[in-house]
Coordinates of C-alpha atoms in Angstrom, one line a residue:
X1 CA 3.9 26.4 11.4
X2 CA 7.6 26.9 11.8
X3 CA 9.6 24.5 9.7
X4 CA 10.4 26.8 6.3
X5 CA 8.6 25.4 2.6
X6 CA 12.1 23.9 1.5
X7 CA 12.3 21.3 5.1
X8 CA 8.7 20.7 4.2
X9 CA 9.2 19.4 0.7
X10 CA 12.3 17.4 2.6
X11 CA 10.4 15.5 4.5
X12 CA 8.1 14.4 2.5
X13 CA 10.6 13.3 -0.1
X14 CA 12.5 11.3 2.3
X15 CA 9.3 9.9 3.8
X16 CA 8.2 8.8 0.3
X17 CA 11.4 7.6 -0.5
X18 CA 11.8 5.5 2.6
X19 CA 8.1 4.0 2.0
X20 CA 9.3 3.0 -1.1
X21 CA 11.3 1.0 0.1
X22 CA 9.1 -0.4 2.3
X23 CA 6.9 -1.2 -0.2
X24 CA 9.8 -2.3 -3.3
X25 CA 10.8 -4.9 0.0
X26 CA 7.3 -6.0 0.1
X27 CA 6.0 -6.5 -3.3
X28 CA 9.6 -8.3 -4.0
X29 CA 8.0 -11.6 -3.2
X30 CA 5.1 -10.9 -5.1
X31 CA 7.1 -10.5 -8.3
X32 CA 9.1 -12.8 -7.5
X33 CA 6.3 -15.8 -6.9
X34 CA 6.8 -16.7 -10.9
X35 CA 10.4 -18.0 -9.9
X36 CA 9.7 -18.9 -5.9
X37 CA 6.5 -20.8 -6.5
X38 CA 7.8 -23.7 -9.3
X39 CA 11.1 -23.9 -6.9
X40 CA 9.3 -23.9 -3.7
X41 CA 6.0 -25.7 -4.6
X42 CA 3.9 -23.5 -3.4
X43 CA 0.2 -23.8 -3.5
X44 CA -2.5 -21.2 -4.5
X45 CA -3.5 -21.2 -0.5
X46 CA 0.4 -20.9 0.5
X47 CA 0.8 -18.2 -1.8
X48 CA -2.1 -16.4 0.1
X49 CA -0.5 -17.4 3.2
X50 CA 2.4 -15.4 2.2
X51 CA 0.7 -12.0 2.1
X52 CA -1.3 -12.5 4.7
X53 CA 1.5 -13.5 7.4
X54 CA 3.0 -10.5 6.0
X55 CA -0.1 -8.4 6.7
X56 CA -0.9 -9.9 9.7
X57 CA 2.5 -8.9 12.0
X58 CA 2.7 -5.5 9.8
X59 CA -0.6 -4.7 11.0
X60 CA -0.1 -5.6 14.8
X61 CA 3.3 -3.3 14.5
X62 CA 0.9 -0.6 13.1
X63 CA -1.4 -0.6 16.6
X64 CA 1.8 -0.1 18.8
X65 CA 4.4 1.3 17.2
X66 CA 1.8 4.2 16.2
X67 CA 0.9 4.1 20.1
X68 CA 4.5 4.0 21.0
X69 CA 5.2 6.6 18.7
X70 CA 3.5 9.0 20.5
X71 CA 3.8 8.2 24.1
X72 CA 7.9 8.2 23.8
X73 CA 8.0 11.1 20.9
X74 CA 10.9 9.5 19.8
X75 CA 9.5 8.9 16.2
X76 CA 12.5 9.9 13.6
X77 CA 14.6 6.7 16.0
X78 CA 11.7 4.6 15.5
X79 CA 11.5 4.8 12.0
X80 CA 15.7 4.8 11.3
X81 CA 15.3 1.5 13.7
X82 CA 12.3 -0.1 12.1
X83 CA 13.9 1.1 8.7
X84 CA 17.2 -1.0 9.2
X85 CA 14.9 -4.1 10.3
X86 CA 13.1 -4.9 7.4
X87 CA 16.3 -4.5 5.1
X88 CA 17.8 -7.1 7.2
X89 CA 14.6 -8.9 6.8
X90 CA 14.8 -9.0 3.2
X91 CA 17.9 -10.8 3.3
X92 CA 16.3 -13.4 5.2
X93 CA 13.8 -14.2 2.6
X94 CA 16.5 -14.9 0.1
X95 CA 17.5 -17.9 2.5
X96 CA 14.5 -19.7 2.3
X97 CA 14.1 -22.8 1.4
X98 CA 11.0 -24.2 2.4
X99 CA 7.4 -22.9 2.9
X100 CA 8.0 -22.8 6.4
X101 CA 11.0 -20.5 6.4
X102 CA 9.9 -18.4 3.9
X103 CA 6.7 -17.9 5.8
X104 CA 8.5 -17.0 8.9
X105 CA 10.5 -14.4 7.7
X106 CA 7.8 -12.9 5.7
X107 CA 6.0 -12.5 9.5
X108 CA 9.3 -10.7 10.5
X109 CA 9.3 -8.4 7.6
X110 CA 5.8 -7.0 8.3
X111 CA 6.7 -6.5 12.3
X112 CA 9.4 -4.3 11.2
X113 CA 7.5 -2.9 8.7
X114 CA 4.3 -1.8 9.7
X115 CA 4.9 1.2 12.3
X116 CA 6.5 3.1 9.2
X117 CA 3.6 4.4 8.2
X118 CA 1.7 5.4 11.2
X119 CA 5.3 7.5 12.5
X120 CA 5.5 9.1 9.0
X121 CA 2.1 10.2 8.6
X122 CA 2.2 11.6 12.0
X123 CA 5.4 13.8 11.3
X124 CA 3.9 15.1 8.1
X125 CA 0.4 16.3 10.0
X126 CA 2.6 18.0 12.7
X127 CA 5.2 19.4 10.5
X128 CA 3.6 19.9 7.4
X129 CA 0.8 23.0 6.5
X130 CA -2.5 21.8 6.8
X131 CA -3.2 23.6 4.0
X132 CA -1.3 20.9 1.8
X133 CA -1.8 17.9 4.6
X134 CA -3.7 15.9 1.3
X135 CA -1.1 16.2 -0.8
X136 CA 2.0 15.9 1.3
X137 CA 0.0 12.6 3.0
X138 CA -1.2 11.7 -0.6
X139 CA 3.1 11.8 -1.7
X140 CA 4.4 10.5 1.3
X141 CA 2.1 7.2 1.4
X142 CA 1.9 6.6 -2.8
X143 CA 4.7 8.2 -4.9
X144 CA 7.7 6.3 -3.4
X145 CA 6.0 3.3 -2.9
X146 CA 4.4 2.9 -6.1
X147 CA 7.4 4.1 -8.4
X148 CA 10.0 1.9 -6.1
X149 CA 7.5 -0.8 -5.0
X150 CA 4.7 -1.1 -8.1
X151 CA 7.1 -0.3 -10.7
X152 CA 10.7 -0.5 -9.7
X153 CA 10.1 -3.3 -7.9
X154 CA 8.4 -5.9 -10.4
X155 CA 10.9 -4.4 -13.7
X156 CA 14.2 -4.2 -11.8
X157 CA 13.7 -7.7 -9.6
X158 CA 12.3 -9.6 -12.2
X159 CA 15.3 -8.6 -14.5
X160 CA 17.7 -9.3 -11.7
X161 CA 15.8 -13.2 -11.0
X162 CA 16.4 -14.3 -14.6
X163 CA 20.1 -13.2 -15.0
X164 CA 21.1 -14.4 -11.9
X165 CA 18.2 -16.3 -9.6
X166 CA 15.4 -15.2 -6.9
X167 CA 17.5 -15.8 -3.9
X168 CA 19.8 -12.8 -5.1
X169 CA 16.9 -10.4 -5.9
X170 CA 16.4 -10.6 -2.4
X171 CA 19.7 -9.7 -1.2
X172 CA 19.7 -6.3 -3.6
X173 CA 16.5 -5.8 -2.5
X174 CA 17.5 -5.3 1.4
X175 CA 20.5 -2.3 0.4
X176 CA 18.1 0.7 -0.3
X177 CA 16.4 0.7 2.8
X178 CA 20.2 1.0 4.7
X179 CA 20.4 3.8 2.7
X180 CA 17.5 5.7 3.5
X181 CA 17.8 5.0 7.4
X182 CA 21.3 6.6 7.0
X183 CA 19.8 9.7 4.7
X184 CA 16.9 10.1 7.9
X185 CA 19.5 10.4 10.2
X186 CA 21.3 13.2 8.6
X187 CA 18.8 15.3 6.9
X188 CA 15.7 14.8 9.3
X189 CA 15.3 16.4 12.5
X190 CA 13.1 15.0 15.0
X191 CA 10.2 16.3 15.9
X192 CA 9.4 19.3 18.2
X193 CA 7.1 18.0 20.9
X194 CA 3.8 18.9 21.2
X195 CA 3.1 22.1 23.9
X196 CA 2.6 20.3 27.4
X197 CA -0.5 19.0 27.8
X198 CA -3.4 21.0 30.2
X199 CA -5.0 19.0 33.4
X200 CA -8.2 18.4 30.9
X201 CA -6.3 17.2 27.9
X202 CA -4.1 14.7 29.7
X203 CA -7.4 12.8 30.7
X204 CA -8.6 12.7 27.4
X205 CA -7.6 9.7 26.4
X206 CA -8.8 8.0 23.4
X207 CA -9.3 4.5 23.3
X208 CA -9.6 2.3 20.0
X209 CA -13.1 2.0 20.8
X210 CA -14.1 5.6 21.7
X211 CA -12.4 6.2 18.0
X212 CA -14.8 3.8 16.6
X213 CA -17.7 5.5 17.7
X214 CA -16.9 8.5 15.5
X215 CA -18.5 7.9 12.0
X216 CA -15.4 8.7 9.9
X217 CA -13.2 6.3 12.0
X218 CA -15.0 3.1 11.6
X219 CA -16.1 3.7 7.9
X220 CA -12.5 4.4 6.8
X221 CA -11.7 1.4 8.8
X222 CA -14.2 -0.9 6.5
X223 CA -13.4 0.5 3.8
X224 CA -9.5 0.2 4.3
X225 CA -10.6 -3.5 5.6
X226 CA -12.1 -4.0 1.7
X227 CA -9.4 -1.7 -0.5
X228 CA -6.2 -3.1 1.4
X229 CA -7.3 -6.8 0.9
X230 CA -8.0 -5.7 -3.1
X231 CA -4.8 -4.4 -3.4
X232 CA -2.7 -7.4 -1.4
X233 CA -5.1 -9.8 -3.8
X234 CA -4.6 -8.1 -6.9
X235 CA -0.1 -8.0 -6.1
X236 CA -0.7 -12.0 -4.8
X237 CA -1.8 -13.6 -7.8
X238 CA -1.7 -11.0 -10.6
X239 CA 1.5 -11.5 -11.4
X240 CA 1.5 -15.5 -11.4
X241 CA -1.5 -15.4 -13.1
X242 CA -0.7 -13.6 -16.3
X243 CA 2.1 -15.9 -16.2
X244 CA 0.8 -19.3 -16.0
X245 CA -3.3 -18.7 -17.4
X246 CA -2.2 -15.9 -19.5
X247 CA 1.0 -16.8 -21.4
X248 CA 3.1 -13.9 -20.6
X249 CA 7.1 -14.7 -19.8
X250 CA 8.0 -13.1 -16.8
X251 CA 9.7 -9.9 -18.5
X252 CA 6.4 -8.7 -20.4
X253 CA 4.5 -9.3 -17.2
X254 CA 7.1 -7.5 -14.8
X255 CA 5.9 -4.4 -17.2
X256 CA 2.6 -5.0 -17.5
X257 CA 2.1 -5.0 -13.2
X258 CA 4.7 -2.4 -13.3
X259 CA 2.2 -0.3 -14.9
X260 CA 0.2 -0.3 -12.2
X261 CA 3.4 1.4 -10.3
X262 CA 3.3 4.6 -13.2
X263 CA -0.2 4.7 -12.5
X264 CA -0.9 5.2 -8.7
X265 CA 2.7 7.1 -8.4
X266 CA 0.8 9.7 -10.5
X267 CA -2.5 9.3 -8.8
X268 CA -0.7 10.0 -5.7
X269 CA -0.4 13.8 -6.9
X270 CA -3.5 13.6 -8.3
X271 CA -6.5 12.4 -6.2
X272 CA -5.3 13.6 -3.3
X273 CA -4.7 16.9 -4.6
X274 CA -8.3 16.3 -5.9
X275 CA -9.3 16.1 -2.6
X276 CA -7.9 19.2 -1.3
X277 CA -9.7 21.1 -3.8
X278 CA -13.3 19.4 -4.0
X279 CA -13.2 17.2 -1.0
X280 CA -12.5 13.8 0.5
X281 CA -16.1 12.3 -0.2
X282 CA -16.2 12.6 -3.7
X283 CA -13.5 10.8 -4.5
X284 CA -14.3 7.8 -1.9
X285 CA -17.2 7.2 -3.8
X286 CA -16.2 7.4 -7.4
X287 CA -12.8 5.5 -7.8
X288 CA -14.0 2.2 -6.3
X289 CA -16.8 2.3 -9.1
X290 CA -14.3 2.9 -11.4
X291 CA -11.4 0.0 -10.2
X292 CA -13.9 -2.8 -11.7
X293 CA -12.6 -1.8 -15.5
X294 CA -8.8 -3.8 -14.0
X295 CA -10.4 -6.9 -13.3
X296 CA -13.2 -6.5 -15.8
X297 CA -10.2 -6.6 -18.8
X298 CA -7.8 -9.0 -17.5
X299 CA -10.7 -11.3 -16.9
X300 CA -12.1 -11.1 -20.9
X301 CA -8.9 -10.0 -22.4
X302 CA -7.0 -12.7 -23.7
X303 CA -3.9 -13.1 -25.8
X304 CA -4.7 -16.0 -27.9
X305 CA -7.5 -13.5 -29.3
X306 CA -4.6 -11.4 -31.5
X307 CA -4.2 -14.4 -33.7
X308 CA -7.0 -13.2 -35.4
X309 CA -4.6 -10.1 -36.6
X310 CA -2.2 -12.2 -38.5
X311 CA -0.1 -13.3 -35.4
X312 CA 0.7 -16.6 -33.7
X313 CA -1.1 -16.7 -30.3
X314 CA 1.3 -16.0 -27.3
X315 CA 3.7 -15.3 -29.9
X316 CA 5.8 -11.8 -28.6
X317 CA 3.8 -9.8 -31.2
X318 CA 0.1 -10.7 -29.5
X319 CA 1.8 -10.8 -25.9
X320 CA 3.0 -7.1 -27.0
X321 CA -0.3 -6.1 -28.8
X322 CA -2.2 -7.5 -25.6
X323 CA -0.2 -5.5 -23.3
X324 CA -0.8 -2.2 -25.3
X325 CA -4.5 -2.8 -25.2
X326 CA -4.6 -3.9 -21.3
X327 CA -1.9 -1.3 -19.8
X328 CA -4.5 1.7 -20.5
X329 CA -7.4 -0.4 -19.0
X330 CA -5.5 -1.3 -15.7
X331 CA -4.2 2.2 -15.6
X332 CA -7.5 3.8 -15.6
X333 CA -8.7 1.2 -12.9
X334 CA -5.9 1.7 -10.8
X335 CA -6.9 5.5 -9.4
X336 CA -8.4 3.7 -6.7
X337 CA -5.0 3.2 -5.4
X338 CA -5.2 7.2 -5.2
X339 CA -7.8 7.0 -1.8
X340 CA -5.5 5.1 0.4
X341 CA -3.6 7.6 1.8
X342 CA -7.1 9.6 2.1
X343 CA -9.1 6.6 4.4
X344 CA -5.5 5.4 5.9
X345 CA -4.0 8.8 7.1
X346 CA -6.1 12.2 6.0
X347 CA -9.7 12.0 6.8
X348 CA -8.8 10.1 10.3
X349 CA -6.2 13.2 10.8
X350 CA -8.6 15.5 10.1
X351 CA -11.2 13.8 12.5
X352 CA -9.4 13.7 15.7
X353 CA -7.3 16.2 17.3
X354 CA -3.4 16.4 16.8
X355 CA -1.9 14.4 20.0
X356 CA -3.8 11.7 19.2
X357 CA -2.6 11.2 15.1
X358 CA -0.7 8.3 15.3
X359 CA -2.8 6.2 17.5
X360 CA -5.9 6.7 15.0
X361 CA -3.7 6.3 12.2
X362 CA -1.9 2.8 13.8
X363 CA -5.6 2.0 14.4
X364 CA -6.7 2.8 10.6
X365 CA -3.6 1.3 9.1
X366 CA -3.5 -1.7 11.5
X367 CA -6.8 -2.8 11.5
X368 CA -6.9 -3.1 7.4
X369 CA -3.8 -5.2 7.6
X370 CA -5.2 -7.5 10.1
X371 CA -8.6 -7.9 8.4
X372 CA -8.3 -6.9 4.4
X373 CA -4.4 -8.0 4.3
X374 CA -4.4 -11.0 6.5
X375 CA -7.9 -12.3 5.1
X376 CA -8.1 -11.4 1.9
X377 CA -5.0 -12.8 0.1
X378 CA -5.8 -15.9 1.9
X379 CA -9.5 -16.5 1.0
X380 CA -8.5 -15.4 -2.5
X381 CA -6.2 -18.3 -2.4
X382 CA -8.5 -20.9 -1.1
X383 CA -10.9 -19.5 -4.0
X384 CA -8.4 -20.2 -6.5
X385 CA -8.0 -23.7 -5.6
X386 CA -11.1 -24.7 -5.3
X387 CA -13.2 -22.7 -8.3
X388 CA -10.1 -21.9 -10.9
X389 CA -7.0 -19.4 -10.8
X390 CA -9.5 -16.4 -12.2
X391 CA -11.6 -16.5 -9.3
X392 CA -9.2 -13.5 -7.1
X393 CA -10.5 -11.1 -9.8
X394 CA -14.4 -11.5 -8.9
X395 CA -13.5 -11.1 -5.8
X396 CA -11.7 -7.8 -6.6
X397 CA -14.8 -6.2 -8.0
X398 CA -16.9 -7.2 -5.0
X399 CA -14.6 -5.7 -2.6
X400 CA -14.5 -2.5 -5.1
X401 CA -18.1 -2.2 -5.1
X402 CA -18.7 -2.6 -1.2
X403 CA -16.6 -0.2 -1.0
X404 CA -17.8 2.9 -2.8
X405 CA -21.0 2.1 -1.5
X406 CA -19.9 2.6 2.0
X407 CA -17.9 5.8 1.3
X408 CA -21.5 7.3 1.0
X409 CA -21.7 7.5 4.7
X410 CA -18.4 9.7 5.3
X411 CA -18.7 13.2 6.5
X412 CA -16.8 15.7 4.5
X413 CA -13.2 16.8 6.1
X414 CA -11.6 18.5 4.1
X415 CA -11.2 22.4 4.7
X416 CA -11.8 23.9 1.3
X417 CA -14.7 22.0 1.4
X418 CA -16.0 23.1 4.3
X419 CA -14.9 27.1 3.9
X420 CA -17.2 26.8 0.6
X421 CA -19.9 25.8 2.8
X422 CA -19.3 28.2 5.5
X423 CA -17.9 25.5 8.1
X424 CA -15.0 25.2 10.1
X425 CA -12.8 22.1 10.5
X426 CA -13.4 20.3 13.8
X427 CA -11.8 17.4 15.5
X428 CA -12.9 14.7 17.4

């Protein structure tokens, strides 16, 4: 490992910071669907729709900008390139003014979008001691993009919709991410290239199936199918539900999902630093247990119940008494948000050998767009129409459930783990 401690803690930052942006352009709409929705007419399904378009092109950009990535080495352009895109992207969305539109630039967005992830992942497993690979993966995927994306993102829009309107949330949405393409330029170096590759390594080529044959691939893979379509549900129609079935205005509730922001940013340090110490299986299993408690209390948690304290129900004293008691249950729930990085970027890493990071990461991160991200909000959607507006948050604790069972089957990666049992990491 050449690059010094301090260039180290550099990158990471940035890369946080820039997937925070990412992520504060992508939950903008989500926030935002309060305002867009009434002005738009959208319907439960469309609203789905949304995500899932979104999803959907951010996933196919995952598969080859991860491929691209590393065939060209070239990844510090790609990401300033792809970086600039979605900003302009942003813009776009504030223009809309019909499903349509809105729909097509949403598609846009994710294209430019999703090969972020896969580029930056790969830089911190070649750049970063493998020692800390967890916990610089585990800050680089979820401390910028829940503190900008989960918490900035819902509090600062939100604010910025009601003073002025919707469309101009948009537009402030799309300057940080010029920003941070400028601050990669200057601060980041890119890459060194890998040694040249020997006769035998150059045909071993991995295809997306061989990967899949490897137990750790495909089960992160299902399990990223399940978690990424719980969290794209939950950001759909959280928001618009505690508006419209649970009387919150639209301040209270930016604070109440932005909650769910504080959480995972600090989750982000500490599962995945969990993980380093304990392992990568343990923590699989036991947060998607635990994520049902979210659901579980904004399902039989209701704000007309604080009347019974003396208040008038959905007055601002039982909307604030409601969110006191619910913030600490959604927090607790929301650790699960802690294993993404882990099934998305770190076990997969720690699976297969170095030249071929980005390609099982594009393939981790892409296929749970295209299946949990692209499906999911939608079928939550159609669910909603058709059964009642609560019906997303059964489906939450299904997915959640699945999903810690399935866990069971991974095969412990991580190396302190393995030194306490006297093994030695290996890689596909």
């Amino acid at each position: 490992m050449t690059n010094s401690p301090g260039y180290q803690t550099l990158l990471v930052f940035l890369l946080s910071l820039n997937f925070g942006i990412v992520f504060f352009d992508r939950q903008a709409l989500n926030a935002l669907m309060p305002f867009v929705q009434p002005d738009l007419q959208l319907s439960g399904t469309q609203i789905g729709l949304l995500a899932s378009g979104l999803s959907f092109s951010w996933a196919i950009a995952a598969f080859f900008v991860g491929k691209l990535s590393d065939t060209i080495g070239k990844r510090k352009l790609l990401l300033i390139i792809a970086t600039i895109a979605f900003s302009v992207c942003s813009f776009i969305s504030g223009l809309a003014t019909s499903f349509v539109f809105l729909f097509a630039a949403r598609l846009l967005m994710g294209a430019a979008e999703g090969g972020v992830m896969p580029i930056s992942h790969a830089m911190v497993a070649s750049e970063v001691n493998p020692a800390r690979r967890g916990l610089a993966q585990g800050v680089a995927q979820n401390l910028g993009s829940n503190l900008l994306g989960s918490f900035a993102a819902p509090v600062v829009l939100v604010a910025f919709a009601t003073a002025f309107s919707w469309r101009e949330a948009f537009y402030l949405a799309a300057v940080p991410g010029l920003v941070s393409a400028a601050l990669i330029w200057l601060m980041l170096r890119e890459p060194v290239p890998a040694p040249a590759l020997t006769a035998a390594e150059k045909d071993d080529k991995l295809s997306i199936l061989d990967a899949l044959k490897v137990r750790n691939m495909w089960i992160c893979v299902v399990v990223g199918v399940l978690m990424v379509a719980h969290f794209v549900i939950t950001w759909a129609f959280m928001p618009i539900f505690l508006v419209q079935e649970r009387g919150l205005d639209e301040s209270s509730m930016s604070w109440v999902v932005g909650s769910l922001g504080i959480a995972a940013a600090l989750y982000s340090f500490l599962v995945s630093g969990l993980s380093d110490r304990i392992g990568r299986k343990p923590v699989m299993v036991v947060l998607p247990f635990l994520s049902i408690v979210g659901p579980l209390g904004v399902l039989f948690l209701d704000p007309g119940a604080f009347d019974g304290f003396g208040v008038a129900p959905f007055s601002w004293l039982a909307i604030a008494g409601y969110g006191v008691v619910l913030i600490p249950i959604i927090f607790v729930g929301w650790a699960v948000n802690g294993i993404f990085p882990i099934f998305m970027a770190t076990i997969p890493s720690e699976t297969f050998s170095a030249r071929h990071h980005a390609t099982v990461l594009g393939l981790a991160m892409g296929s749970c767009e295209v299946l949990g991200g692209v499906f999911g909000p939608t079928l939550a959607g159609a669910l909603n129409d058709a059964f009642g507006r609560d019906t997303f948050l059964w489906l939450l604790m299904v997915l959640a459930v699945i999903s810690g069972f399935v866990s069971m089957g991974l095969k412990e990666t991580a190396p302190a783990a393995l030194a306490r049992r006297g093994l030695e990491p290996a890689a596909a």
